[in-house]
Coordinates of C-alpha atoms (C1' of nucleotides) and ligand atoms in Angstrom, one line a residue:
Chain A
M1 CA -23.6 10.1 0.1
N2 CA -25.8 7.7 -1.6
V3 CA -26.8 10.2 -4.1
P4 CA -27.5 8.1 -7.4
A5 CA -25.7 9.9 -10.3
S6 CA -28.7 10.7 -12.7
K7 CA -27.6 9.7 -16.2
S8 CA -28.4 12.9 -17.7
S9 CA -25.7 14.7 -15.4
S10 CA -22.0 14.5 -16.1
P11 CA -19.4 13.2 -13.5
E12 CA -18.2 16.7 -13.3
E13 CA -21.8 17.9 -12.1
T14 CA -22.1 14.9 -10.1
I15 CA -18.7 15.3 -8.1
H16 CA -19.5 19.2 -7.7
G17 CA -22.9 18.3 -6.3
H18 CA -21.1 16.6 -3.5
G19 CA -18.7 19.7 -3.0
L20 CA -15.7 18.0 -4.4
R21 CA -13.4 18.6 -7.4
M22 CA -12.9 17.0 -10.8
T23 CA -9.2 16.5 -11.1
D24 CA -7.1 14.7 -13.6
Q25 CA -6.8 11.8 -11.5
R26 CA -10.3 11.4 -10.8
R27 CA -11.1 12.1 -14.2
A28 CA -8.3 9.2 -15.2
V29 CA -9.8 6.6 -12.9
F30 CA -13.2 7.0 -13.9
D31 CA -12.5 6.7 -17.5
V32 CA -10.6 3.6 -17.0
L33 CA -13.4 2.3 -15.3
M34 CA -15.8 3.2 -18.1
G35 CA -13.6 2.1 -20.8
E36 CA -14.2 -1.4 -19.9
R37 CA -17.3 -3.5 -18.9
D38 CA -15.0 -5.5 -16.4
H39 CA -14.4 -5.4 -12.8
P40 CA -10.7 -4.7 -12.1
T41 CA -9.0 -4.3 -8.7
A42 CA -7.4 -1.3 -7.7
V43 CA -4.1 -2.4 -8.5
E44 CA -5.5 -3.2 -11.9
V45 CA -6.9 0.3 -12.1
F46 CA -3.7 1.4 -11.1
T47 CA -1.7 -0.1 -13.6
R48 CA -4.5 0.8 -16.4
V49 CA -4.5 4.6 -15.3
R50 CA -0.8 4.9 -15.1
A51 CA -0.7 5.0 -19.2
K52 CA -2.6 8.5 -18.9
V53 CA -1.2 9.7 -15.7
P54 CA 2.1 8.2 -15.1
N55 CA 3.0 9.5 -11.8
I56 CA -0.4 8.7 -10.2
S57 CA -0.1 6.9 -6.8
L58 CA -1.8 3.8 -5.8
A59 CA -3.0 5.6 -2.8
T60 CA -4.6 8.5 -5.0
V61 CA -6.2 5.5 -6.9
Y62 CA -7.7 4.1 -3.8
N63 CA -8.8 7.6 -2.9
C64 CA -10.3 8.3 -6.2
L65 CA -12.2 5.0 -6.1
D66 CA -13.5 5.7 -2.8
T67 CA -14.7 9.3 -3.9
L68 CA -16.3 8.0 -7.1
T69 CA -18.1 5.4 -5.1
A70 CA -19.4 7.7 -2.4
C71 CA -20.6 10.0 -5.2
G72 CA -22.4 7.0 -6.8
L73 CA -20.4 7.1 -10.0
V74 CA -19.2 3.5 -9.7
K75 CA -19.8 0.6 -7.3
T76 CA -17.4 -1.5 -5.1
V77 CA -17.7 -5.2 -5.2
A78 CA -16.7 -7.4 -2.4
H79 CA -16.4 -11.2 -2.9
E80 CA -15.1 -13.4 0.1
R81 CA -12.0 -12.5 1.3
E82 CA -10.4 -11.3 -2.0
S83 CA -9.2 -7.7 -2.9
A84 CA -12.1 -5.4 -3.8
R85 CA -13.1 -4.8 -7.5
Y86 CA -14.7 -1.8 -8.9
C87 CA -17.9 -1.9 -11.5
P88 CA -19.1 0.9 -13.7
N89 CA -22.8 -0.5 -13.9
L90 CA -24.8 1.4 -12.0
E91 CA -27.7 -0.6 -12.7
E92 CA -28.9 -2.9 -9.8
H93 CA -27.1 -6.2 -10.3
A94 CA -25.6 -9.1 -8.7
H95 CA -22.1 -10.6 -9.5
F96 CA -21.2 -14.0 -10.8
F97 CA -17.7 -15.1 -10.0
C98 CA -16.3 -17.9 -12.1
E99 CA -14.3 -20.1 -10.0
S100 CA -12.3 -21.3 -12.9
C101 CA -11.0 -18.2 -15.0
G102 CA -11.5 -15.5 -12.4
T103 CA -14.0 -13.2 -14.5
V104 CA -16.7 -11.5 -12.9
S105 CA -20.3 -11.1 -14.8
D106 CA -22.9 -8.7 -14.1
I107 CA -25.9 -10.6 -13.5
P108 CA -29.5 -8.2 -13.9
L109 CA -32.2 -8.2 -11.6
R110 CA -35.2 -9.5 -13.1
P111 CA -37.9 -6.3 -13.8
R112 CA -40.3 -5.8 -10.9
K113 CA -38.5 -8.6 -8.7
Q114 CA -37.0 -8.0 -5.3
P115 CA -34.7 -10.0 -3.0
Q116 CA -37.5 -9.7 -0.6
D117 CA -39.3 -11.8 -3.0
V118 CA -37.0 -14.8 -1.9
W119 CA -35.8 -14.2 1.3
N120 CA -38.1 -14.0 3.9
F121 CA -37.5 -11.1 6.2
P122 CA -39.0 -10.5 9.5
A123 CA -40.8 -7.4 9.9
D124 CA -39.1 -4.4 10.5
F125 CA -36.0 -4.8 9.0
S126 CA -35.2 -1.6 6.9
I127 CA -32.6 -2.5 4.3
S128 CA -30.5 0.1 2.9
H129 CA -28.5 -2.1 0.3
H130 CA -27.5 -5.5 -0.6
E131 CA -24.8 -7.4 -2.3
V132 CA -25.5 -10.7 -3.9
S133 CA -22.6 -12.8 -5.3
F134 CA -22.8 -16.2 -7.0
G135 CA -19.8 -18.4 -7.5
G136 CA -19.6 -21.3 -9.9
T137 CA -18.4 -22.0 -13.7
C138 CA -19.1 -19.2 -16.6
P139 CA -20.3 -20.8 -20.0
K140 CA -16.8 -20.1 -21.6
C141 CA -15.3 -22.5 -19.0
A142 CA -17.9 -25.1 -19.2
A143 CA -17.9 -25.6 -22.7
K144 CA -13.8 -25.8 -22.3
A145 CA -14.3 -28.3 -19.8
A146 CA -16.8 -30.2 -22.0
K147 CA -14.4 -30.3 -24.8
Q148 CA -11.5 -31.7 -22.5
N149 CA -13.9 -34.4 -21.2
R150 CA -14.7 -35.6 -24.9
N151 CA -10.9 -36.3 -25.6
Chain B
M1 CA -15.0 -31.0 0.5
N2 CA -18.8 -29.8 0.2
V3 CA -20.1 -32.9 1.5
P4 CA -23.0 -31.6 3.8
A5 CA -23.3 -32.8 7.2
S6 CA -26.4 -34.6 7.7
K7 CA -28.3 -33.8 10.9
S8 CA -28.0 -37.6 11.7
S9 CA -24.3 -38.0 11.9
S10 CA -22.2 -36.4 14.8
P11 CA -19.7 -34.0 14.1
E12 CA -16.9 -36.9 14.9
E13 CA -18.3 -38.9 12.1
T14 CA -18.4 -36.1 9.7
I15 CA -14.8 -35.1 10.3
H16 CA -13.9 -38.7 10.1
G17 CA -15.5 -38.9 6.9
H18 CA -13.1 -36.4 5.6
G19 CA -10.3 -38.5 6.8
L20 CA -9.4 -36.0 9.5
R21 CA -9.2 -36.4 13.4
M22 CA -11.7 -35.0 16.0
T23 CA -9.1 -33.2 18.3
D24 CA -10.0 -31.3 21.6
Q25 CA -9.3 -27.9 19.7
R26 CA -11.8 -28.7 16.8
R27 CA -14.3 -29.9 19.3
A28 CA -14.1 -26.7 21.4
V29 CA -14.3 -24.5 18.5
F30 CA -17.4 -26.2 17.1
D31 CA -18.8 -26.1 20.6
V32 CA -18.2 -22.5 20.9
L33 CA -20.1 -21.9 17.6
M34 CA -22.9 -24.0 18.4
G35 CA -23.3 -22.7 21.8
E36 CA -24.5 -19.3 20.6
R37 CA -26.7 -18.3 17.7
D38 CA -24.4 -15.7 16.5
H39 CA -21.8 -14.7 14.0
P40 CA -18.2 -14.5 15.8
T41 CA -15.2 -13.5 14.2
A42 CA -12.4 -15.7 14.5
V43 CA -11.0 -13.4 17.3
E44 CA -14.1 -13.7 19.3
V45 CA -14.2 -17.4 18.8
F46 CA -10.6 -17.5 20.2
T47 CA -11.3 -15.5 23.0
R48 CA -14.5 -17.6 23.9
V49 CA -12.5 -21.2 23.2
R50 CA -9.6 -19.9 25.4
A51 CA -12.2 -20.5 28.4
K52 CA -12.0 -24.2 27.6
V53 CA -8.8 -24.7 26.1
P54 CA -6.4 -22.0 27.6
N55 CA -3.3 -22.7 25.4
I56 CA -5.0 -22.8 22.1
S57 CA -3.6 -20.4 19.4
L58 CA -5.1 -18.1 17.0
A59 CA -3.5 -19.8 14.2
T60 CA -5.4 -23.1 15.4
V61 CA -8.6 -21.3 15.8
Y62 CA -8.3 -20.6 12.2
N63 CA -7.1 -24.1 11.1
C64 CA -10.2 -25.2 13.0
L65 CA -12.5 -23.0 11.5
D66 CA -11.4 -23.8 7.9
T67 CA -11.6 -27.5 8.4
L68 CA -15.2 -27.3 10.1
T69 CA -16.2 -25.1 6.9
A70 CA -14.6 -27.6 4.6
C71 CA -16.5 -30.6 6.5
G72 CA -19.6 -28.7 6.1
L73 CA -20.2 -28.3 9.9
V74 CA -19.9 -24.5 9.7
K75 CA -20.1 -21.7 7.6
T76 CA -17.9 -18.7 6.7
V77 CA -19.7 -15.4 6.1
A78 CA -17.9 -12.7 4.3
H79 CA -19.4 -9.1 4.2
E80 CA -17.8 -6.0 2.6
R81 CA -14.1 -6.0 3.7
E82 CA -14.8 -6.8 7.2
S83 CA -13.1 -9.6 9.1
A84 CA -15.0 -13.0 8.3
R85 CA -17.4 -14.4 10.7
Y86 CA -18.7 -18.0 11.1
C87 CA -22.2 -19.1 11.4
P88 CA -23.5 -22.6 13.0
N89 CA -26.8 -22.6 11.0
L90 CA -26.4 -24.9 8.2
E91 CA -29.9 -24.1 6.5
E92 CA -29.6 -22.0 3.2
H93 CA -30.1 -18.4 4.6
A94 CA -28.9 -15.0 3.8
H95 CA -27.5 -12.3 6.3
F96 CA -28.7 -9.0 7.6
F97 CA -25.8 -6.8 9.1
C98 CA -27.2 -4.2 11.1
E99 CA -25.0 -1.0 10.2
S100 CA -26.1 0.6 13.8
C101 CA -25.4 -2.2 16.2
G102 CA -23.4 -4.5 14.2
T103 CA -25.5 -7.6 15.0
V104 CA -25.7 -10.4 11.9
S105 CA -29.1 -11.8 11.5
D106 CA -30.1 -15.0 9.4
I107 CA -32.8 -14.4 6.9
P108 CA -34.0 -17.8 5.8
L109 CA -35.0 -18.3 1.9
R110 CA -38.6 -18.7 1.4
P111 CA -39.7 -22.5 0.7
R112 CA -39.4 -23.3 -3.1
K113 CA -37.7 -20.2 -3.8
Q114 CA -34.5 -19.7 -5.4
P115 CA -32.2 -16.9 -6.2
Q116 CA -32.7 -17.5 -10.0
D117 CA -36.4 -16.3 -9.6
V118 CA -35.2 -12.8 -9.0
W119 CA -31.8 -12.5 -10.8
N120 CA -31.6 -13.4 -14.6
F121 CA -29.0 -15.6 -15.6
P122 CA -27.9 -15.9 -19.1
A123 CA -28.0 -19.4 -20.1
D124 CA -25.1 -22.1 -19.1
F125 CA -23.9 -20.4 -15.9
S126 CA -23.7 -23.2 -13.7
I127 CA -24.1 -21.8 -9.8
S128 CA -22.1 -23.8 -7.3
H129 CA -22.9 -21.2 -4.4
H130 CA -24.2 -18.0 -3.4
E131 CA -23.8 -15.4 -0.7
V132 CA -26.6 -12.8 -0.2
S133 CA -26.0 -10.0 2.3
F134 CA -28.3 -7.0 3.3
G135 CA -27.3 -3.8 5.2
G136 CA -29.6 -1.6 7.3
T137 CA -31.3 -0.9 10.3
C138 CA -32.6 -3.9 12.4
P139 CA -35.8 -3.8 14.3
K140 CA -34.2 -2.9 17.7
C141 CA -32.1 -0.3 16.5
A142 CA -35.0 1.2 14.5
A143 CA -37.1 1.1 17.6
K144 CA -34.4 3.1 19.6
A145 CA -33.9 5.6 17.2
A146 CA -37.6 6.2 16.8
K147 CA -37.9 6.8 20.6
Q148 CA -35.0 9.2 20.4
N149 CA -36.7 11.2 17.5
R150 CA -39.7 11.7 19.9
N151 CA -37.9 13.7 22.4
Chain C
dG1 C1' -1.5 37.2 -8.3
dC2 C1' -2.4 35.6 -3.5
dC3 C1' -4.6 32.4 -0.2
dT4 C1' -7.1 28.9 1.5
dT5 C1' -8.2 24.4 1.5
dA6 C1' -8.7 20.1 -1.2
dA7 C1' -6.2 16.6 -3.2
dC8 C1' -1.9 14.3 -4.1
dA9 C1' 2.7 11.6 -3.7
dA10 C1' 5.7 8.6 -1.0
dG11 C1' 6.1 5.5 2.2
dA12 C1' 5.0 4.0 6.9
dA13 C1' 1.6 1.6 9.5
dC14 C1' -2.1 -1.6 9.9
dA15 C1' -5.0 -5.4 10.5
dA16 C1' -6.5 -10.0 9.2
dT17 C1' -5.1 -14.0 7.6
dT18 C1' -1.5 -17.4 6.2
dC19 C1' 2.7 -19.4 6.3
dC20 C1' 6.6 -21.8 8.3
dA21 C1' 9.6 -24.7 11.5
dA22 C1' 9.7 -26.9 15.4
dT23 C1' 7.0 -29.6 18.9
dT24 C1' 3.2 -32.5 20.4
dT25 C1' -0.5 -35.9 19.8
dA26 C1' -3.9 -39.3 17.9
dG27 C1' -4.3 -43.6 16.8
dA28 C1' -2.5 -47.5 14.2
dT29 C1' 1.1 -51.3 14.7
dT30 C1' 3.9 -53.7 17.0
Chain D
dA1 C1' 1.8 -51.0 26.7
dA2 C1' 5.8 -49.1 24.2
dT3 C1' 6.7 -47.6 19.7
dC4 C1' 5.9 -45.2 15.5
dT5 C1' 4.1 -42.0 11.6
dA6 C1' 1.3 -38.8 10.0
dA7 C1' -1.6 -35.1 11.3
dA8 C1' -2.5 -31.5 14.2
dT9 C1' -0.6 -27.4 16.9
dT10 C1' 2.1 -23.5 18.3
dG11 C1' 3.9 -19.1 18.3
dG12 C1' 6.0 -16.2 15.8
dA13 C1' 7.2 -14.3 11.0
dA14 C1' 5.4 -13.0 6.7
dT15 C1' 2.2 -11.5 3.6
dT16 C1' -1.6 -8.9 1.5
dG17 C1' -4.8 -5.5 0.7
dT18 C1' -5.8 -1.2 2.3
dT19 C1' -5.4 3.1 5.3
dC20 C1' -2.9 6.7 7.4
dT21 C1' 0.5 10.4 8.1
dT22 C1' 3.2 14.0 6.5
dG23 C1' 5.1 17.1 3.4
dT24 C1' 4.0 19.0 -1.0
dT25 C1' 1.0 20.4 -5.1
dA26 C1' -2.5 22.9 -7.3
dA27 C1' -7.7 24.2 -7.8
dG28 C1' -10.4 28.1 -7.8
dG29 C1' -12.5 32.0 -5.1
dC30 C1' -10.9 36.5 -3.7
Ligands
LIG201 MN1 -20.8 -5.0 -11.9
LIG202 MN1 -26.0 -17.1 9.7
LIG203 ZN1 -14.6 -18.8 -16.5
LIG204 ZN1 -28.9 -2.8 15.3

DNA sequence: GCCTTAACAAGAACAATTCCAATTTAGATT
DNA sequence: AATCTAAATTGGAATTGTTCTTGTTAAGGC
């Protein structure tokens, strides 16, 4: 667990490195996530992947998403109490949730910056991971709202 | 909604300012949260508040927590897919979740710093709120682990 | 080709939260 | 002080997203 997938190795190799097998279902779930740069829920992944593997079950989609996450091939994204989303972007980044249209955007970390630059940790906290999410209005929706207001 | 409770005004005033009433149940839920500087779940609040209001229902505890949050008197804290927690600290801060003992600690924002100092937002994103959570090992648990290792 | 074990499918179970309909209560109005 | 009305509470049912269970399928080492 927590072994990052190096860019050079294939997903097969990464999965094998965890003592697991690359199955059609895992491959299909992985491909669906890589195919779009968005953040689908498990059910959205399920409906997309059914086009390729018509008999896959939702339980298997959940299992695949869990194993892919455990192998470091995708990321799981939680926001408030909504259903989990899955992200193919392995770079360190935060998430922006547009409250108007629901889209999720990746927000990259500035080079050479760390969360500790902004939050003041008492000594001796050992941080193993962080999850940062922002809520607000995306540029697209802001533009739409501005246009509305002009009328 | 989103009207912050100024420190000078009482919870009654704040609630009235939102056109709502201060009831025994709301008062008791509020007092329970203010009574400890921790981050209880709804069920934990429920069991604590039952000491004072023995017949309160869990649904009411959820309702009270929602209204107190809407009035800005407490904060709701989400972390991964766990049950929601509630926080009496109105200062801007992040949360640290100890994976070993489960405690939640407040991590203050450094003065004059912003999340935007660390994350690079494409222009035109209007941020209305953010939630930042860290996972890892708290100092107490780190010390315990170190002691174990020494044996 | 056989065997062991991992992976999958289908549906049941689960936990947290929300919804609903009936009852109670706060506080305004007489 | 009694009455009235909308808001709040209650208890239980319903919902939702996710996990668990059990029987079946299929890799891949031998
Ligand atoms: Mn992402
Ligand atoms: Mn807090
Ligand atoms: Zn938007
Ligand atoms: Zn700890």
